[in-house]
Short mmCIF file of C-alpha atoms in Angstrom, two decimals:
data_model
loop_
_atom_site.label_atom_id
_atom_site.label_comp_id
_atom_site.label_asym_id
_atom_site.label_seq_id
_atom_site.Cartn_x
_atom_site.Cartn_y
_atom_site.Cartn_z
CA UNK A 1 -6.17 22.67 -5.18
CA UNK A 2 -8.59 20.02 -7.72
CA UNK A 3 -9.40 16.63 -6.92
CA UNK A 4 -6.19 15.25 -8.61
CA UNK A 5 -3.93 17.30 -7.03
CA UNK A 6 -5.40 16.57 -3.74
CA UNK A 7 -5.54 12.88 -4.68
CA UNK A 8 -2.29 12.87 -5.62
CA UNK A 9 -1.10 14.24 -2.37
CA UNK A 10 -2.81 11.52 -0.31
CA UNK A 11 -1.99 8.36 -2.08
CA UNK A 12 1.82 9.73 -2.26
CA UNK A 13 1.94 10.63 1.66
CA UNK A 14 0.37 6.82 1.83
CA UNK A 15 2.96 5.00 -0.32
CA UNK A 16 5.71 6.61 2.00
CA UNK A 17 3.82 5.09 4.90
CA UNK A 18 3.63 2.10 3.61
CA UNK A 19 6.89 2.08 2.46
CA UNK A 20 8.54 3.19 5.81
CA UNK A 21 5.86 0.04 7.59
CA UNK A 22 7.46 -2.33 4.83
CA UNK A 23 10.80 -1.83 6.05
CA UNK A 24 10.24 -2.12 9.66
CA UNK A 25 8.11 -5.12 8.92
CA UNK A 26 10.78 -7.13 6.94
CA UNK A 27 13.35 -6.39 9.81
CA UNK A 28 10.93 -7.95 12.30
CA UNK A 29 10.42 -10.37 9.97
CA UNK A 30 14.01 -11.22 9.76
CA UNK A 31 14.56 -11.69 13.32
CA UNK A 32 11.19 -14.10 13.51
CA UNK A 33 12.80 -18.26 13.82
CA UNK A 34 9.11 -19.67 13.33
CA UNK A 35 7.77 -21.83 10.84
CA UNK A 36 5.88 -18.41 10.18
CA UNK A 37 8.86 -16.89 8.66
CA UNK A 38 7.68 -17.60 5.23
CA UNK A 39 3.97 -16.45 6.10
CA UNK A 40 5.13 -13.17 7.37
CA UNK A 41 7.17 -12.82 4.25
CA UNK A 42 4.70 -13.91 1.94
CA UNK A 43 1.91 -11.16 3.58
CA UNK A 44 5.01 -8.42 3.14
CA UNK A 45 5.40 -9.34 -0.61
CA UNK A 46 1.76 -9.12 -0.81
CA UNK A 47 1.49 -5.70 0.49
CA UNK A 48 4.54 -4.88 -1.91
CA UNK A 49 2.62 -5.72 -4.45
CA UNK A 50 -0.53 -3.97 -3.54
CA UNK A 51 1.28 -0.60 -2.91
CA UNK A 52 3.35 -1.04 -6.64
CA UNK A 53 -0.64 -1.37 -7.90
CA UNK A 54 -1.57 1.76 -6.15
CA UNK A 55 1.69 3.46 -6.97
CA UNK A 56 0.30 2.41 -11.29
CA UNK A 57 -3.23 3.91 -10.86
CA UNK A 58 -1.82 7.42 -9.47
CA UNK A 59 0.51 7.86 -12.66
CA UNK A 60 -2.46 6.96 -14.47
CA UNK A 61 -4.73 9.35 -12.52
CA UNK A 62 -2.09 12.02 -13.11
CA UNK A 63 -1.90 11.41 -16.66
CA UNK A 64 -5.73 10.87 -17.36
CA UNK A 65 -8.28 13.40 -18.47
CA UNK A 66 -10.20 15.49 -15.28
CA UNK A 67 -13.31 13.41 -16.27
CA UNK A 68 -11.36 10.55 -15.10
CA UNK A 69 -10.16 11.63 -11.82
CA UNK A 70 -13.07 10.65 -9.67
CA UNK A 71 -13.37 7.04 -11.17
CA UNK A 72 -9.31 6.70 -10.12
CA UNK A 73 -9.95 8.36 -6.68
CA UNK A 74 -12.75 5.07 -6.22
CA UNK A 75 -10.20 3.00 -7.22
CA UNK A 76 -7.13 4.36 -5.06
CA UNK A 77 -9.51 4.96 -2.04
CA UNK A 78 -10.67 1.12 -2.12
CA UNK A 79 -6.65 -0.58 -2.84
CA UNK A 80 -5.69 1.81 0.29
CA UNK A 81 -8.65 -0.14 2.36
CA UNK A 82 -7.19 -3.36 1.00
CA UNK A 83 -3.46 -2.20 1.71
CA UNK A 84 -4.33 -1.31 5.56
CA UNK A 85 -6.00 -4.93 5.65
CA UNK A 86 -3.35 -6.45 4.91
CA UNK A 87 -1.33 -4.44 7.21
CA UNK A 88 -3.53 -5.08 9.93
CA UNK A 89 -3.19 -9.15 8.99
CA UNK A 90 0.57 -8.75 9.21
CA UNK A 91 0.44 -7.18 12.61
CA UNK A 92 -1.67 -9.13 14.05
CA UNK A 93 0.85 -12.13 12.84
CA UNK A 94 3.29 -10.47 14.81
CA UNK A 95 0.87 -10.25 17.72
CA UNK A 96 0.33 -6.42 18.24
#
């Protein structure tokens, strides 16, 4: 299996993480009365949007030459460090 390939493999089996954490996160977040309601909304939305960005760069890894693969591989590897940031932010909103 090349880099792409195994790229590809990893960021997918990622997005369906973070998908699967997205849901379980908005139905905590639905049940939450606080003021913080918005927050923990606004911090889901933000992942959203960080995981449709990742979700862009491997179609464009897929699609790009080999001689690209390693620059998109820098650039999925550092949005998933940004993506379990922000997941870590959101939990810790939710006190775990």
């Amino acid at each position: 299996m090349g880099l792409r390939e195994e790229q590809k493999n990893k960021v997918e089996a990622q997005i369906k993480e973070w998908d699967a954490k997205i849901e379980e996160l908005k139905a905590k977040a639905a049940q939450v009365t606080s003021d913080n309601k918005i927050e923990y909304f606004r911090q889901i939305e933000k992942l959203e949007n960080k995981r449709d960005a990742v979700k862009k760069d491997l179609e464009e890894m897929v699609s790009s030459g080999e001689d690209k693969v390693e620059l998109f591989k820098e650039k999925l590897d550092a949005a998933v460090e940004e993506a379990k940031g922000i997941l870590e932010g959101i939990a810790s909103m939710f006190g775990r």
